[in-house]
Amino acid sequence: MAKTDFVLKKKLDHVAFIMDGNGRWAKARGLARHFGHHEACNRIIEIFETCRKYNIKAMSFYAFSTENWNRPQEEIDHLMDYLEEFFAKEIDYLDSVGSKILVSGDLSRIREKTRNVCYEAIKRTEHNSNWYLNICLNYGGRDEIVRAARAFAQDVKDGKKEVADLDEKAFKGYLYAPELPDIDLMIRTSGEQRLSNFLLYENAYAEFVFTPVKWPDFRPKQFVECLKEFQSRDRRFGGLENE
């Protein structure tokens, strides 16, 4: 008898990924660290396709954090090269299936060519709404929250808002991607078990799954195992278990 495909029965609108282990994956193969980042980009489109299969509309990928500037400049340059290559290779397809590209993070420090590639992808797909692909680039969760607080404070100072206007819904409007639903499932690869300043506000009620698999080896099969774990969880959002 053929093995029955997994069926996702639990509501899952937004999944986020900390794509960890790229450098260690390359080092284990005697390669420079940046080759791991190149292979990592190939996994993004595979995982995107799996999300489409299970009707998961929103995906966020931690591509480069505000702390990653501490890495060697050569590695940073290669990572930006691969991001540009990813969009050059995949933007036609992503647009054709109705994907909206979002980029969360402060792009002002990103090199001009990479920044322009991101802006072009955002502009080209801004009217799409079937799927949401959020690339977190020069992103930090605390930085996002401080940025949002400053923006609201400025609006109060300018007379556009009153202090009493601020609630959770209003605050979310100042985040990088307010149109995205809160994260349901956050997956981190390579065995580390921490958030590393990733989407702190949006992860408030997410289920966390940590897998020892390094991101370049994280294929649809491994992703489905994470979905199975998510489906086994009892999500009560602070309430009592249904009896």
Tab-separated table of N, CA, C and O in Angstrom, residues 158-199:
chain	number	residue	atom	x	y	z
A	158	ASP	N	3.903	64.986	16.163
A	158	ASP	CA	3.423	65.735	14.991
A	158	ASP	C	1.915	65.970	15.017
A	158	ASP	O	1.368	66.556	14.075
A	159	GLY	N	1.247	65.476	16.052
A	159	GLY	CA	-0.196	65.689	16.164
A	159	GLY	C	-1.030	64.729	15.343
A	159	GLY	O	-2.241	64.906	15.223
A	160	LYS	N	-0.403	63.694	14.791
A	160	LYS	CA	-1.145	62.730	13.976
A	160	LYS	C	-1.828	61.657	14.822
A	160	LYS	O	-2.788	61.022	14.379
A	161	LYS	N	-1.300	61.423	16.025
A	161	LYS	CA	-1.837	60.399	16.911
A	161	LYS	C	-1.929	60.939	18.330
A	161	LYS	O	-1.227	61.889	18.709
A	162	GLU	N	-2.800	60.307	19.122
A	162	GLU	CA	-2.860	60.539	20.553
A	162	GLU	C	-2.271	59.330	21.262
A	162	GLU	O	-2.320	58.211	20.746
A	163	VAL	N	-1.715	59.554	22.446
A	163	VAL	CA	-1.152	58.445	23.208
A	163	VAL	C	-2.197	57.350	23.408
A	163	VAL	O	-1.901	56.152	23.333
A	164	ALA	N	-3.439	57.753	23.617
A	164	ALA	CA	-4.523	56.786	23.851
A	164	ALA	C	-4.821	55.929	22.628
A	164	ALA	O	-5.516	54.913	22.748
A	165	ASP	N	-4.315	56.321	21.473
A	165	ASP	CA	-4.553	55.541	20.247
A	165	ASP	C	-3.752	54.244	20.225
A	165	ASP	O	-4.032	53.345	19.422
A	166	LEU	N	-2.738	54.144	21.077
A	166	LEU	CA	-1.833	52.999	21.000
A	166	LEU	C	-2.406	51.774	21.698
A	166	LEU	O	-2.653	51.771	22.898
A	167	ASP	N	-2.656	50.740	20.909
A	167	ASP	CA	-2.972	49.410	21.427
A	167	ASP	C	-2.183	48.415	20.580
A	167	ASP	O	-1.380	48.810	19.735
A	168	GLU	N	-2.387	47.120	20.805
A	168	GLU	CA	-1.595	46.131	20.073
A	168	GLU	C	-1.798	46.225	18.567
A	168	GLU	O	-0.856	46.110	17.787
A	169	LYS	N	-3.040	46.432	18.150
A	169	LYS	CA	-3.327	46.515	16.720
A	169	LYS	C	-2.644	47.720	16.103
A	169	LYS	O	-2.053	47.645	15.017
A	170	ALA	N	-2.714	48.865	16.791
A	170	ALA	CA	-2.090	50.076	16.265
A	170	ALA	C	-0.574	49.937	16.229
A	170	ALA	O	0.076	50.349	15.261
A	171	PHE	N	0.004	49.334	17.275
A	171	PHE	CA	1.459	49.169	17.315
A	171	PHE	C	1.941	48.281	16.183
A	171	PHE	O	2.969	48.554	15.559
A	172	LYS	N	1.184	47.230	15.888
A	172	LYS	CA	1.583	46.323	14.813
A	172	LYS	C	1.706	47.060	13.483
A	172	LYS	O	2.515	46.698	12.628
A	173	GLY	N	0.903	48.109	13.319
A	173	GLY	CA	0.958	48.876	12.080
A	173	GLY	C	2.278	49.574	11.842
A	173	GLY	O	2.561	50.008	10.717
A	174	TYR	N	3.106	49.673	12.869
A	174	TYR	CA	4.410	50.322	12.737
A	174	TYR	C	5.551	49.323	12.527
A	174	TYR	O	6.700	49.722	12.380
A	175	LEU	N	5.231	48.036	12.505
A	175	LEU	CA	6.262	47.028	12.274
A	175	LEU	C	6.604	46.943	10.787
A	175	LEU	O	5.912	47.526	9.942
A	176	TYR	N	7.643	46.206	10.451
A	176	TYR	CA	8.093	46.136	9.060
A	176	TYR	C	7.049	45.527	8.135
A	176	TYR	O	6.883	45.965	7.001
A	177	ALA	N	6.360	44.493	8.586
A	177	ALA	CA	5.398	43.786	7.722
A	177	ALA	C	4.070	43.620	8.458
A	177	ALA	O	3.678	42.507	8.826
A	178	PRO	N	3.349	44.716	8.687
A	178	PRO	CA	2.113	44.648	9.481
A	178	PRO	C	1.012	43.828	8.835
A	178	PRO	O	0.084	43.393	9.527
A	179	GLU	N	1.103	43.607	7.531
A	179	GLU	CA	0.052	42.842	6.850
A	179	GLU	C	0.134	41.346	7.126
A	179	GLU	O	-0.814	40.609	6.846
A	180	LEU	N	1.263	40.881	7.657
A	180	LEU	CA	1.419	39.458	7.911
A	180	LEU	C	0.744	39.058	9.227
A	180	LEU	O	0.789	39.801	10.208
A	181	PRO	N	0.136	37.877	9.259
A	181	PRO	CA	-0.426	37.387	10.522
A	181	PRO	C	0.691	37.031	11.494
A	181	PRO	O	1.845	36.860	11.092
A	182	ASP	N	0.350	36.930	12.764
A	182	ASP	CA	1.342	36.489	13.740
A	182	ASP	C	1.865	35.111	13.354
A	182	ASP	O	1.178	34.319	12.700
A	183	ILE	N	3.079	34.811	13.782
A	183	ILE	CA	3.704	33.537	13.435
A	183	ILE	C	3.037	32.401	14.211
A	183	ILE	O	2.834	32.490	15.425
A	184	ASP	N	2.718	31.345	13.501
A	184	ASP	CA	2.165	30.140	14.123
A	184	ASP	C	3.264	29.144	14.477
A	184	ASP	O	3.201	28.485	15.516
A	185	LEU	N	4.253	29.026	13.602
A	185	LEU	CA	5.318	28.034	13.769
A	185	LEU	C	6.657	28.669	13.452
A	185	LEU	O	6.829	29.257	12.386
A	186	MET	N	7.594	28.568	14.394
A	186	MET	CA	8.947	29.055	14.181
A	186	MET	C	9.893	27.862	14.218
A	186	MET	O	9.931	27.112	15.193
A	187	ILE	N	10.646	27.686	13.136
A	187	ILE	CA	11.565	26.553	13.013
A	187	ILE	C	13.003	27.074	12.971
A	187	ILE	O	13.315	27.989	12.205
A	188	ARG	N	13.854	26.485	13.807
A	188	ARG	CA	15.281	26.785	13.740
A	188	ARG	C	16.040	25.503	13.466
A	188	ARG	O	15.838	24.489	14.136
A	189	THR	N	16.904	25.557	12.482
A	189	THR	CA	17.698	24.385	12.117
A	189	THR	C	19.040	24.388	12.852
A	189	THR	O	19.417	25.358	13.501
A	190	SER	N	19.750	23.267	12.748
A	190	SER	CA	21.129	23.105	13.214
A	190	SER	C	21.282	22.922	14.717
A	190	SER	O	22.392	22.977	15.226
A	191	GLY	N	20.176	22.713	15.430
A	191	GLY	CA	20.286	22.310	16.824
A	191	GLY	C	20.292	23.407	17.863
A	191	GLY	O	20.112	23.125	19.051
A	192	GLU	N	20.507	24.658	17.466
A	192	GLU	CA	20.482	25.746	18.446
A	192	GLU	C	19.035	25.979	18.898
A	192	GLU	O	18.100	25.855	18.103
A	193	GLN	N	18.870	26.338	20.179
A	193	GLN	CA	17.529	26.490	20.724
A	193	GLN	C	17.359	27.875	21.343
A	193	GLN	O	17.222	28.036	22.550
A	194	ARG	N	17.386	28.859	20.476
A	194	ARG	CA	17.172	30.244	20.910
A	194	ARG	C	16.614	31.045	19.741
A	194	ARG	O	16.729	30.648	18.584
A	195	LEU	N	16.025	32.205	20.050
A	195	LEU	CA	15.393	33.041	19.022
A	195	LEU	C	16.377	33.949	18.299
A	195	LEU	O	16.117	34.381	17.179
A	196	SER	N	17.486	34.290	18.960
A	196	SER	CA	18.501	35.150	18.339
A	196	SER	C	17.908	36.439	17.780
A	196	SER	O	18.195	36.837	16.645
A	197	ASN	N	17.028	37.069	18.579
A	197	ASN	CA	16.525	38.396	18.230
A	197	ASN	C	15.665	38.383	16.958
A	197	ASN	O	15.614	39.364	16.221
A	198	PHE	N	14.972	37.297	16.719
A	198	PHE	CA	14.204	37.123	15.476
A	198	PHE	C	12.705	37.295	15.714
A	198	PHE	O	12.098	36.533	16.461
A	199	LEU	N	12.124	38.316	15.112
A	199	LEU	CA	10.675	38.540	15.116
A	199	LEU	C	10.086	38.358	16.521
A	199	LEU	O	9.139	37.596	16.735
